[in-house]
PDB file of C-alpha atoms in Angstrom:
ATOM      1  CA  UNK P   1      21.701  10.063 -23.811  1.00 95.00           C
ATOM      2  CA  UNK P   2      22.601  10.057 -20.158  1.00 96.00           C
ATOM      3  CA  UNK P   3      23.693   6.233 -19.884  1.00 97.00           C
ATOM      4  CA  UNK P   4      23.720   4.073 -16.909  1.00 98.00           C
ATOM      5  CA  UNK P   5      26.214   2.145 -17.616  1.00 97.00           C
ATOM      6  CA  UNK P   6      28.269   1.491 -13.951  1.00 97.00           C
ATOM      7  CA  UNK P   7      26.079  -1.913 -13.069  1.00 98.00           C
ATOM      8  CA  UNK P   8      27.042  -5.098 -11.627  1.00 98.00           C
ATOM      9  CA  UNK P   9      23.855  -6.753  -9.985  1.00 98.00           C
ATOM     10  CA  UNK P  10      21.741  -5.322 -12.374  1.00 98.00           C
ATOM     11  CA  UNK P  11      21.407  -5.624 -16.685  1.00 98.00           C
ATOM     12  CA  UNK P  12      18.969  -4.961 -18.883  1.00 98.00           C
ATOM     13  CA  UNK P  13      19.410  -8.014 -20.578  1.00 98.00           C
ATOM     14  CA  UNK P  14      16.852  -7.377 -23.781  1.00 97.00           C
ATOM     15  CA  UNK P  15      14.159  -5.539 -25.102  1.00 97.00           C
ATOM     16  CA  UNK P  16      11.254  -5.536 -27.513  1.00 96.00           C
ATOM     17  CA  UNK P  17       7.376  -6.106 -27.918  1.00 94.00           C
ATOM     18  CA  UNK P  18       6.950  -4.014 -25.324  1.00 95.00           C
ATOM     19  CA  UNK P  19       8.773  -5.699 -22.280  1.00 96.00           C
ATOM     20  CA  UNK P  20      12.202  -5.597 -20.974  1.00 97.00           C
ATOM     21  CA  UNK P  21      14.116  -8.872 -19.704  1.00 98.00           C
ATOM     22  CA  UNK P  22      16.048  -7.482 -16.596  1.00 98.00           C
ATOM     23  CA  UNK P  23      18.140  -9.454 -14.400  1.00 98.00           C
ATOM     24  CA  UNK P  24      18.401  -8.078 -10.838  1.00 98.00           C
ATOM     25  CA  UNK P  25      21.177 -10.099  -9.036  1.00 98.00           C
ATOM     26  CA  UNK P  26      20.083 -13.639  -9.741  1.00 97.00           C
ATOM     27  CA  UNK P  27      16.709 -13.024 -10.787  1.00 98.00           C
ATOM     28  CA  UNK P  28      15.554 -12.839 -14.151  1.00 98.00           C
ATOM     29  CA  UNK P  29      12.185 -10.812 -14.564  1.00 98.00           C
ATOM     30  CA  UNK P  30       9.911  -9.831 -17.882  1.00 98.00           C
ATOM     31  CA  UNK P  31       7.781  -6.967 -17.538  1.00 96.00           C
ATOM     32  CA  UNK P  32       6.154  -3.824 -19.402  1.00 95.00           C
ATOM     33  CA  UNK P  33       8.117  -1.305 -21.240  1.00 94.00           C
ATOM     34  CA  UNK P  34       6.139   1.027 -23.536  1.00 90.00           C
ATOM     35  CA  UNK P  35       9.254   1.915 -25.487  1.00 91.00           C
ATOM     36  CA  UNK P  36      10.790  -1.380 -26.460  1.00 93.00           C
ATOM     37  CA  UNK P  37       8.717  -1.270 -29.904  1.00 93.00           C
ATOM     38  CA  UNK P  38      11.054  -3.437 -31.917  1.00 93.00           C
ATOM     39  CA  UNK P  39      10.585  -7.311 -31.928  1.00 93.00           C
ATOM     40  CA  UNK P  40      11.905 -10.058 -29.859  1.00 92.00           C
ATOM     41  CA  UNK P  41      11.914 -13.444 -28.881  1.00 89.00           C
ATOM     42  CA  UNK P  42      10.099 -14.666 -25.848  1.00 85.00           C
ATOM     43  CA  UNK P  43      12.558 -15.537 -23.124  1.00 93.00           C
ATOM     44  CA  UNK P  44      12.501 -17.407 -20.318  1.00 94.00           C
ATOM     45  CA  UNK P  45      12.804 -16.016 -17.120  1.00 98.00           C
ATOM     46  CA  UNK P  46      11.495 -16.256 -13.427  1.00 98.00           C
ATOM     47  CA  UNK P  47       8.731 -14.010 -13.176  1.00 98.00           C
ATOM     48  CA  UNK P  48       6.654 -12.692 -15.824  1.00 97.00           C
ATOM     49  CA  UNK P  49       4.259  -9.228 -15.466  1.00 97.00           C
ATOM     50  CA  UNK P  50       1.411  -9.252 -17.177  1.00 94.00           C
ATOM     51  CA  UNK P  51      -0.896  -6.569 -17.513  1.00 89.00           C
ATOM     52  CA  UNK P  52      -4.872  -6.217 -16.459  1.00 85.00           C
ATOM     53  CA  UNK P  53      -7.393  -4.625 -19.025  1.00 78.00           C
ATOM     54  CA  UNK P  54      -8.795  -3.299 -16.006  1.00 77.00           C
ATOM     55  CA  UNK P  55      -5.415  -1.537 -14.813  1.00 76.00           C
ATOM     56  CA  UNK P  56      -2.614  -2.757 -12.427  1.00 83.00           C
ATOM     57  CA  UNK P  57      -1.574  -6.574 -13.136  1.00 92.00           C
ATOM     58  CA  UNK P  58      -0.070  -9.578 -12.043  1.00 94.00           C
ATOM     59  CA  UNK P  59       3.157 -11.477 -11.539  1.00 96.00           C
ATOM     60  CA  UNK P  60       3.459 -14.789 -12.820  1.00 96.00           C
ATOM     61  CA  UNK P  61       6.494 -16.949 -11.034  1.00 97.00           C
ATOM     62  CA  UNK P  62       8.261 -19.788 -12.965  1.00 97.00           C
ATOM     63  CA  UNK P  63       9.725 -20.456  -9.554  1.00 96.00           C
ATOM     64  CA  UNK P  64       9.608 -19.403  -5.927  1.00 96.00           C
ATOM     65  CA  UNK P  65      10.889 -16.118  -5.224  1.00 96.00           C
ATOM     66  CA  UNK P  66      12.015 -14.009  -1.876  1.00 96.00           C
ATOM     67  CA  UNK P  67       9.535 -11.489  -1.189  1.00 96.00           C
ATOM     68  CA  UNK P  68      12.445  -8.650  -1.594  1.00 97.00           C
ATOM     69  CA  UNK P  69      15.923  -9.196  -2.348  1.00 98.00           C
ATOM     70  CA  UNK P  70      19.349  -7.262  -1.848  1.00 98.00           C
ATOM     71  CA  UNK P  71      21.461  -5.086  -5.326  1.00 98.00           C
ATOM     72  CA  UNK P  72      24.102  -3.255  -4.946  1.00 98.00           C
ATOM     73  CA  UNK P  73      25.893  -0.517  -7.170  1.00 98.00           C
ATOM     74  CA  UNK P  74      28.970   0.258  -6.211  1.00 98.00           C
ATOM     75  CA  UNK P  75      28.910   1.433  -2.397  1.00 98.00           C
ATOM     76  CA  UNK P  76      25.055   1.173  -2.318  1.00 98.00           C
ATOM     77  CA  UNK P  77      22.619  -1.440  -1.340  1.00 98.00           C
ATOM     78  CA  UNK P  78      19.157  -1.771  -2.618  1.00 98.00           C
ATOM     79  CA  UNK P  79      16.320  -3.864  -1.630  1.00 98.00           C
ATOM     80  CA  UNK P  80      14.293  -4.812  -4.467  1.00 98.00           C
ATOM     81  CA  UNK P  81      10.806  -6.950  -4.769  1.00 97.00           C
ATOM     82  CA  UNK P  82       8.018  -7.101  -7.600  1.00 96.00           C
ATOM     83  CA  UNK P  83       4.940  -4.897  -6.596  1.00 94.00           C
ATOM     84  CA  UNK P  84       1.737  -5.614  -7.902  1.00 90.00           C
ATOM     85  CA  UNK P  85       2.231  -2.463 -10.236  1.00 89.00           C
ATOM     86  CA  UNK P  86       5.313  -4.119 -12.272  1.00 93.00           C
ATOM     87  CA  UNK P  87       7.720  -2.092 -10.252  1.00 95.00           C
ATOM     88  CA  UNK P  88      10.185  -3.298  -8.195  1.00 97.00           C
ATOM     89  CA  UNK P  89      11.057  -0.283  -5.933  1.00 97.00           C
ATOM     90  CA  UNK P  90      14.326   0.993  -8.267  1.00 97.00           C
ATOM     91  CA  UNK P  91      15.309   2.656 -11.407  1.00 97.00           C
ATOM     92  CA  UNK P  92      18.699   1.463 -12.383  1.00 98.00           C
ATOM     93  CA  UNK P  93      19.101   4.333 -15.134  1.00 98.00           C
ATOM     94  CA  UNK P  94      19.123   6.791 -12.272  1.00 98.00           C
ATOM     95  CA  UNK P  95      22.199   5.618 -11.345  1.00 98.00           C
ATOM     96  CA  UNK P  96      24.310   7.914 -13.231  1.00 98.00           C
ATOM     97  CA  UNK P  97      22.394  10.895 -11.654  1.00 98.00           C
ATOM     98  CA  UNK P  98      23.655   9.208  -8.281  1.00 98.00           C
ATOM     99  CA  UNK P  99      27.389   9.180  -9.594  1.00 98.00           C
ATOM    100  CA  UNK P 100      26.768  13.183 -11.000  1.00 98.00           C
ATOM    101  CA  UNK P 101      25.399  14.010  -7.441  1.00 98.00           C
ATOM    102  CA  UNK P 102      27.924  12.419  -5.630  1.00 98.00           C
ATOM    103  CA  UNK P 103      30.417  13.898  -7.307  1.00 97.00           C
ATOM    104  CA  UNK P 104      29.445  17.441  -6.853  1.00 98.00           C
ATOM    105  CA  UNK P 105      28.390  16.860  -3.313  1.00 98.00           C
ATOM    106  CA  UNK P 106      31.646  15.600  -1.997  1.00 98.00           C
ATOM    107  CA  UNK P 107      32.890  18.724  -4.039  1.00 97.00           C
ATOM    108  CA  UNK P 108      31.423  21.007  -2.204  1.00 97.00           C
ATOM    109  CA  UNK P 109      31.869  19.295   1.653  1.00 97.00           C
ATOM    110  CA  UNK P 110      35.683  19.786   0.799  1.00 97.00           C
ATOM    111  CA  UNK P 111      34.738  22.803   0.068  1.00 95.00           C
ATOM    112  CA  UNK P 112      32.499  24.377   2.587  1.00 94.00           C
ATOM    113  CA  UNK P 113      31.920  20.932   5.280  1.00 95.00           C
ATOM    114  CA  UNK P 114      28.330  20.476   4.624  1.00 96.00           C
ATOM    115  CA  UNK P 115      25.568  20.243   2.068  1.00 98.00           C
ATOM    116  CA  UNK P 116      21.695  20.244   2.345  1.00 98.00           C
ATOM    117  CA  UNK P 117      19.744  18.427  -0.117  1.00 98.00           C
ATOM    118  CA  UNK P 118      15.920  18.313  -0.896  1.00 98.00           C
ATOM    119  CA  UNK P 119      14.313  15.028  -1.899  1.00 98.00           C
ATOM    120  CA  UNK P 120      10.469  15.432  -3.552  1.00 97.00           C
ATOM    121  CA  UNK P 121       8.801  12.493  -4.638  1.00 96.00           C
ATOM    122  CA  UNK P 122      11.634  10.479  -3.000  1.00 97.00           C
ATOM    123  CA  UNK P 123      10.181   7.398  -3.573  1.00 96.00           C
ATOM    124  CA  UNK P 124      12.239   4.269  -1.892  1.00 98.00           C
ATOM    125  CA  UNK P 125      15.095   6.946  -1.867  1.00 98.00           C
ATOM    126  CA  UNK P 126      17.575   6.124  -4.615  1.00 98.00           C
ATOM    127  CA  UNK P 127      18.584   9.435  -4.523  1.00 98.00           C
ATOM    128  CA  UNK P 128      18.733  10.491  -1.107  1.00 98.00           C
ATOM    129  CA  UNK P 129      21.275   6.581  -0.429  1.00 98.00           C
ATOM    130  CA  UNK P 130      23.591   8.424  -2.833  1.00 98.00           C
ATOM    131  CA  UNK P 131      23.436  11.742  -1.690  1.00 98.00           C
ATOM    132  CA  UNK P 132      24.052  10.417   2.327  1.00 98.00           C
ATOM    133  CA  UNK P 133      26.745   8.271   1.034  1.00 98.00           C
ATOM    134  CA  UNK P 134      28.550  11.485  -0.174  1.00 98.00           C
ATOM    135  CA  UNK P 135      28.187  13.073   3.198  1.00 98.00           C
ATOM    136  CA  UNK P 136      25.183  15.524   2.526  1.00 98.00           C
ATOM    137  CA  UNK P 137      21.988  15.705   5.001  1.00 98.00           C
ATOM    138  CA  UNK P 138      18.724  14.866   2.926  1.00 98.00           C
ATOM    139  CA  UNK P 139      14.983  15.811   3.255  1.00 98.00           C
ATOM    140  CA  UNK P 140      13.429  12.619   1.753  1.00 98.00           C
ATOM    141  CA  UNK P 141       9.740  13.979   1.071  1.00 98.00           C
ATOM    142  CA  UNK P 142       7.269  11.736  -0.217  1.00 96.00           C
ATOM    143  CA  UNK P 143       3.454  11.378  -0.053  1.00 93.00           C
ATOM    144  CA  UNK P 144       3.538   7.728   0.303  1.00 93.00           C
ATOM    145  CA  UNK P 145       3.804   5.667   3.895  1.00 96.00           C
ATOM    146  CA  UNK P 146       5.446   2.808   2.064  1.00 96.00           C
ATOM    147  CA  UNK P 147       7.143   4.135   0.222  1.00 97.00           C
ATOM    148  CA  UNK P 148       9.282   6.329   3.103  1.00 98.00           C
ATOM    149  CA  UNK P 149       9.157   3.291   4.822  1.00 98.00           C
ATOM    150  CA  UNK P 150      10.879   1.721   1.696  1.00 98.00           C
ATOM    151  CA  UNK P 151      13.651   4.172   1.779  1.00 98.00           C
ATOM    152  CA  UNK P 152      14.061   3.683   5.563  1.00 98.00           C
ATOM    153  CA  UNK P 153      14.828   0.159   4.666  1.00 98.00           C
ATOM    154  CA  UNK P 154      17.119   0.868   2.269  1.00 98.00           C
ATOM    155  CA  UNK P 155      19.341   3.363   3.656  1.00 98.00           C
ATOM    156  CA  UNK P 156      19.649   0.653   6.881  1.00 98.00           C
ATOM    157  CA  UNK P 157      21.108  -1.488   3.494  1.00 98.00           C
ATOM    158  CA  UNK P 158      23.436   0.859   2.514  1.00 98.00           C
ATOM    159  CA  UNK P 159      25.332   1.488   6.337  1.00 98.00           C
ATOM    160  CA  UNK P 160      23.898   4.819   6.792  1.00 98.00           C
ATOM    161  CA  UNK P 161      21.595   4.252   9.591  1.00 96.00           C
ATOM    162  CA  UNK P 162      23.031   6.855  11.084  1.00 97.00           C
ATOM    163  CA  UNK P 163      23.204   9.764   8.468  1.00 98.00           C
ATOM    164  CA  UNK P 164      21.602  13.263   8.986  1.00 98.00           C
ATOM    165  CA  UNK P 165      18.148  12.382   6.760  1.00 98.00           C
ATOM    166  CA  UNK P 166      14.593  13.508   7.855  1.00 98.00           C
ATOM    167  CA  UNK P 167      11.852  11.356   6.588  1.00 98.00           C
ATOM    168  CA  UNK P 168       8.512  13.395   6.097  1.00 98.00           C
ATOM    169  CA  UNK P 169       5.941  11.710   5.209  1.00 97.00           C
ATOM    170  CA  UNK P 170       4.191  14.763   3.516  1.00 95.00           C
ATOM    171  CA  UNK P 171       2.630  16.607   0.334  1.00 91.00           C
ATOM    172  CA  UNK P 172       5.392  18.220  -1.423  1.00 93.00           C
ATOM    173  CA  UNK P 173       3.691  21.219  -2.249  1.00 91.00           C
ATOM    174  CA  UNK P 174       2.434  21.895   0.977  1.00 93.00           C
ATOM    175  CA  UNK P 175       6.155  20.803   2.570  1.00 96.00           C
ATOM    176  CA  UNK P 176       7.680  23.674   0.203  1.00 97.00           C
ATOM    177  CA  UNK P 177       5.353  25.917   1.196  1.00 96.00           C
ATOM    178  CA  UNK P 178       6.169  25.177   4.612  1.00 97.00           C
ATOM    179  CA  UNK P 179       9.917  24.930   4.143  1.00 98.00           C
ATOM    180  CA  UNK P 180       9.717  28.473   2.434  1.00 98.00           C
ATOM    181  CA  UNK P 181       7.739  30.183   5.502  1.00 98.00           C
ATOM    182  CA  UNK P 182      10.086  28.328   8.126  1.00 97.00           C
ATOM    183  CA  UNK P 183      13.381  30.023   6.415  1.00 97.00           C
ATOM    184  CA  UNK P 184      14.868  26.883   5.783  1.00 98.00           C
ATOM    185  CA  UNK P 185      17.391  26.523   2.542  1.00 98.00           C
ATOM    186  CA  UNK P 186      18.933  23.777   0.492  1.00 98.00           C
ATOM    187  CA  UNK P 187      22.092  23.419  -1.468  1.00 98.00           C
ATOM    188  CA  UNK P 188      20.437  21.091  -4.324  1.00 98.00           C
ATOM    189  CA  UNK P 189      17.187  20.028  -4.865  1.00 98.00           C
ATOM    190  CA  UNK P 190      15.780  16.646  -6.568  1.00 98.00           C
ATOM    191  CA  UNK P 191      12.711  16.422  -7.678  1.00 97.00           C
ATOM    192  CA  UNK P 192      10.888  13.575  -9.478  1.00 94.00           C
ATOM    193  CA  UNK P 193       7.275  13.589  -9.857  1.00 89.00           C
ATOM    194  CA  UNK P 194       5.025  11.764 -11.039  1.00 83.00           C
ATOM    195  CA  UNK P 195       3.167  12.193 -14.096  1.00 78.00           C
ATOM    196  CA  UNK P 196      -0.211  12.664 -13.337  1.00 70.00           C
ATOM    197  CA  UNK P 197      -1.026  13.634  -9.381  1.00 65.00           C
ATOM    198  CA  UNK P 198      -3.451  14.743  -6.984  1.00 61.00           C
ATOM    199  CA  UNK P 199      -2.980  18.850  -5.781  1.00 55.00           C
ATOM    200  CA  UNK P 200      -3.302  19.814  -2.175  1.00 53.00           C
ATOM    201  CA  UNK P 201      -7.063  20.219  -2.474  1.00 62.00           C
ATOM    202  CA  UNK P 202      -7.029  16.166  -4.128  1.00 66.00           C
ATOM    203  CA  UNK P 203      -7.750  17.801  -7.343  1.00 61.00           C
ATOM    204  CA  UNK P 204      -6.326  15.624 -10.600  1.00 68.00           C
ATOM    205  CA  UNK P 205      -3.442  17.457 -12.154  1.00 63.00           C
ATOM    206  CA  UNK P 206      -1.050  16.476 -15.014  1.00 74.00           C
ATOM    207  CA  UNK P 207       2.504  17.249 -14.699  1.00 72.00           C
ATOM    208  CA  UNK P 208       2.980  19.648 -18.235  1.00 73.00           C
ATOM    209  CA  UNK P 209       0.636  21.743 -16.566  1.00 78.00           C
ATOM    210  CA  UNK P 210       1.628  21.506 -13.494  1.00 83.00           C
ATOM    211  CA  UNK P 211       5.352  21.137 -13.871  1.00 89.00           C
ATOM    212  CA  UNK P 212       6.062  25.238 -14.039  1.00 92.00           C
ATOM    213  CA  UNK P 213       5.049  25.774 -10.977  1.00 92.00           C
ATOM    214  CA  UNK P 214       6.459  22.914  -9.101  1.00 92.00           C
ATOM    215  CA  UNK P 215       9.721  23.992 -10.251  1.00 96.00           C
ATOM    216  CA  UNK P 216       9.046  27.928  -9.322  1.00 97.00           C
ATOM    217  CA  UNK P 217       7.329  27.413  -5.711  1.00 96.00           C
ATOM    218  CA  UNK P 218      10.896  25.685  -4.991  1.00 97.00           C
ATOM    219  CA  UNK P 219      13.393  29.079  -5.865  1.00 98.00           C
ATOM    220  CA  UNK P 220      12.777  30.275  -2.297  1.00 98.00           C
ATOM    221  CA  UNK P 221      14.077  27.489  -0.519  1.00 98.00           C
ATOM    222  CA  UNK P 222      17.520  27.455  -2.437  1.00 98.00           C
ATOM    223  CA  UNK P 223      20.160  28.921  -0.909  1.00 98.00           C
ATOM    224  CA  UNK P 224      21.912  31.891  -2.504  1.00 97.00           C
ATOM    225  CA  UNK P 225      24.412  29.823  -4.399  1.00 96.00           C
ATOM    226  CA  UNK P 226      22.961  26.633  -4.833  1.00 98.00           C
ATOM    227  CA  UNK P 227      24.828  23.242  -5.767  1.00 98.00           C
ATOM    228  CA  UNK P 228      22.187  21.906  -8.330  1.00 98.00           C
ATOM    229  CA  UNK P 229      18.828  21.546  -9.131  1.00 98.00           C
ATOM    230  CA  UNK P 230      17.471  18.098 -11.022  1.00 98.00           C
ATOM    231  CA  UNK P 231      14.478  17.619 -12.621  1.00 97.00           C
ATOM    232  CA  UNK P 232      12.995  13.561 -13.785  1.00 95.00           C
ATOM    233  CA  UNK P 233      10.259  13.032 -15.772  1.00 92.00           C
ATOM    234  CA  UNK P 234       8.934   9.751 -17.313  1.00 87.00           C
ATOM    235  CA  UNK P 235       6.442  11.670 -19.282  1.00 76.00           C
ATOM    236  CA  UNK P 236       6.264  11.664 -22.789  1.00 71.00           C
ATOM    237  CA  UNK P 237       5.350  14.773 -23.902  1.00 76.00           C
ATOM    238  CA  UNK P 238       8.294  16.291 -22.143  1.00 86.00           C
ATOM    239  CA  UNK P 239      11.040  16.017 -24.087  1.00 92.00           C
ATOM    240  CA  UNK P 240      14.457  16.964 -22.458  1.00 95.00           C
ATOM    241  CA  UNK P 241      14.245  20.435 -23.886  1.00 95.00           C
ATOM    242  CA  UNK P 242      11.005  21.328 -22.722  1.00 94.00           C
ATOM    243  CA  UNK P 243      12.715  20.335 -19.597  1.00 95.00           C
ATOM    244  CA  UNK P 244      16.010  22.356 -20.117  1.00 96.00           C
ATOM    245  CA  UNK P 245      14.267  25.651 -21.163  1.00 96.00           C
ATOM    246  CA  UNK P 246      11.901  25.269 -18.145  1.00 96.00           C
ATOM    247  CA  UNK P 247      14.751  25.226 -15.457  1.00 97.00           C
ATOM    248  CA  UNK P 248      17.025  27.483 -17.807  1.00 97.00           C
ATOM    249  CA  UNK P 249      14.064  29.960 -17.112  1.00 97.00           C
ATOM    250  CA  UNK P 250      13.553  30.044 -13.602  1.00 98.00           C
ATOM    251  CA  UNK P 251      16.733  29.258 -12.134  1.00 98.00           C
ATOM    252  CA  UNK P 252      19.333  31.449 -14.666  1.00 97.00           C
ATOM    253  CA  UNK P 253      17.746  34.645 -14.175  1.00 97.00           C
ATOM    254  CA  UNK P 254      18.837  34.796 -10.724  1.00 96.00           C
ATOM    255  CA  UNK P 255      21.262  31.685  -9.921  1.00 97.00           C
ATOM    256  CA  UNK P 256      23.306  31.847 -13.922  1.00 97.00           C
ATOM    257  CA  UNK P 257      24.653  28.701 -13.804  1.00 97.00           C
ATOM    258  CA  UNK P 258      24.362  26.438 -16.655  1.00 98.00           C
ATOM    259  CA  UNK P 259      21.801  23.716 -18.031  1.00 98.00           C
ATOM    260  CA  UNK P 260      22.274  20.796 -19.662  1.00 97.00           C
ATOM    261  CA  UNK P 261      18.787  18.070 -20.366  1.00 97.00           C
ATOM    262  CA  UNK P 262      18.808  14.436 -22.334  1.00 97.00           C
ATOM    263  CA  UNK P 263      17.058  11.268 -22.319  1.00 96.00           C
ATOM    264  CA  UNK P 264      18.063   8.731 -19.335  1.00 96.00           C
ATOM    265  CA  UNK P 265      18.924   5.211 -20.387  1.00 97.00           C
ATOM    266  CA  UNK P 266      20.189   1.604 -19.674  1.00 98.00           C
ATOM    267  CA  UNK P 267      22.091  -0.262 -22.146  1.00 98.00           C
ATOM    268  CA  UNK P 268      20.825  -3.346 -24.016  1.00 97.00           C
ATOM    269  CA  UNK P 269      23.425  -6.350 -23.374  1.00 97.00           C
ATOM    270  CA  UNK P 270      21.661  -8.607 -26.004  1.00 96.00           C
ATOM    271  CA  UNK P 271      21.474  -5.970 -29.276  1.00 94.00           C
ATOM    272  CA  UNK P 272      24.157  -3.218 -27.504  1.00 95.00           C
ATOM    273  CA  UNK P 273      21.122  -0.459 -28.090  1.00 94.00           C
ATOM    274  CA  UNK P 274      20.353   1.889 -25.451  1.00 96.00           C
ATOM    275  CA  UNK P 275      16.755   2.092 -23.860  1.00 96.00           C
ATOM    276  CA  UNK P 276      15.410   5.191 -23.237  1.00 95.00           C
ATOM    277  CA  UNK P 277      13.677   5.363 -19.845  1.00 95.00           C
ATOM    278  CA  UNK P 278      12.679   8.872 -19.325  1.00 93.00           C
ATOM    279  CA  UNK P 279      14.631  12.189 -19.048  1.00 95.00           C
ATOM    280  CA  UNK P 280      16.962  14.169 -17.079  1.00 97.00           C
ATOM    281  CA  UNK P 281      17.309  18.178 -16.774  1.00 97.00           C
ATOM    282  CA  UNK P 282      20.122  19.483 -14.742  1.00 98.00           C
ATOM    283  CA  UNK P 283      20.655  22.817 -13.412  1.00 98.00           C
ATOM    284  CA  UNK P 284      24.268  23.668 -11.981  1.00 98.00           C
ATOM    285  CA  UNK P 285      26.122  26.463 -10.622  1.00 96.00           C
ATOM    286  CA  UNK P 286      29.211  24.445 -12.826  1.00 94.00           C
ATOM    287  CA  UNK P 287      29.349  23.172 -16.531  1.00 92.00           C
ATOM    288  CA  UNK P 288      26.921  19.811 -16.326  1.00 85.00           C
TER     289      UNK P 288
END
């Protein structure tokens, strides 16, 4: 298991019947987790989520909260708050896809002086803080106005106001699609979608059926000796090496490289397990 294991501000304090008890700086919060299937005792903490039978949910607050809040790992700053979907805007097991990026990033600037990367389904831009931070120019693509908006924010948090990083508010598909008829070519690509989605034409697709293709219609817009290409999914029936043989498929045939895919997880400070939250497949022109 890819582990997460580099926080400060932010532990996964325990797990079981379903919920996680996370602390995020000073605030404690309870909330859904469909893999934590073991037993444990109810804690306390500050807010609780609870689920709707009719979808979505609440929060309940044991005391007054901020609206949003301020994290930090390492060199980055986050801002966090509890949405009405039990999220709070961050995934703290991506973090060691952050350090992984970084590293090879910065690798490569030494190298050559610059590095494009690709950002789809960017969400509140984890990923494209950390990549900026290592010096590379981003393309933080996302379908959501709030969620750019989100990332906007927290790139101001982490100093990098400043950094080369175009925010599209966009499809992805149709962005690629674009990106491939404009010429334009990235060094690494990111890409983290969701697990069930809406097409260009707003028809309902699932991501295995989908996920082939996703991965394909982006080959063009790598350059000819791309840095890396990553591939999330909290999906279920993906397992990491569904995932591995997928990009090992595409992206070997005419890149080589090398492929490595495992779960993603944060580690349990109350029972020292490991959570699983998901899974990682990497694609590199280097051993993973």
């Amino acid at each position: 298991m890819y582990l997460a294991d580099g926080w400060k501000d932010y532990a996964l304090l325990d797990a079981g019947n379903g919920m996680k008890l996370e602390r995020w700086g000073d605030v404690t919060l309870y909330r859904p987790d469909p893999q934590a299937v073991w037993p444990m005792r109810q804690p306390q903490a500050d807010a609780v989520y609870h689920r709707s039978e009719r979808g979505g949910g609440h929060w309940e607050f044991a005391r007054p909260l901020p609206e949003s809040w301020n994290i930090r790992y390492r060199d980055l700053t986050f801002v966090v708050r509890p949405t009405g979907f039990k999220h709070t805007g961050l995934f703290p097991e991506q973090a060691v896809n952050w350090d992984w990026m970084r590293s090879r990033i910065e690798a490569k600037i030494a190298a050559d002086g610059a590095c494009r990367v690709l950002n789809l389904f960017a969400y509140t831009g984890g990923a494209t803080c950390a990549c900026l931070k290592a010096g590379a120019s981003v393309a933080h693509v996302d379908a959501a106005k709030g969620m750019v908006a989100w990332a906007k924010d927290n790139v101001a948090a982490c100093g990098l106001a400043d950094a080369p990083v175009r925010y599209l508010v966009d499809d992805c598909v149709k962005f690629v699609q674009r990106e491939t008829r404009r010429g334009n070519r990235y060094d690494g690509i990111i890409m983290d979608p969701p697990s069930y989605g809406r097409g260009p034409g707003g028809e309902v697709w699932k991501l295995e059926e989908q996920l082939f293709g996703l991965v394909e219609m982006c080959l063009p817009v790598l350059t000819d000796d791309p840095l890396f290409f990553i591939l999330n999914s909290y999906t279920t029936g993906l397992s990491p090496s569904v995932m591995a043989y997928l990009l090992g498929t595409l992206l070997k045939p005419r890149f080589g490289g090398f492929v490595s895919a495992d779960e993603i997880g944060l580690p349990v400070t109350a029972t020292g397990l490991s959570l699983p939250c998901g899974s990682t497949a990497i694609w590199s022109n280097e051993p993973v």
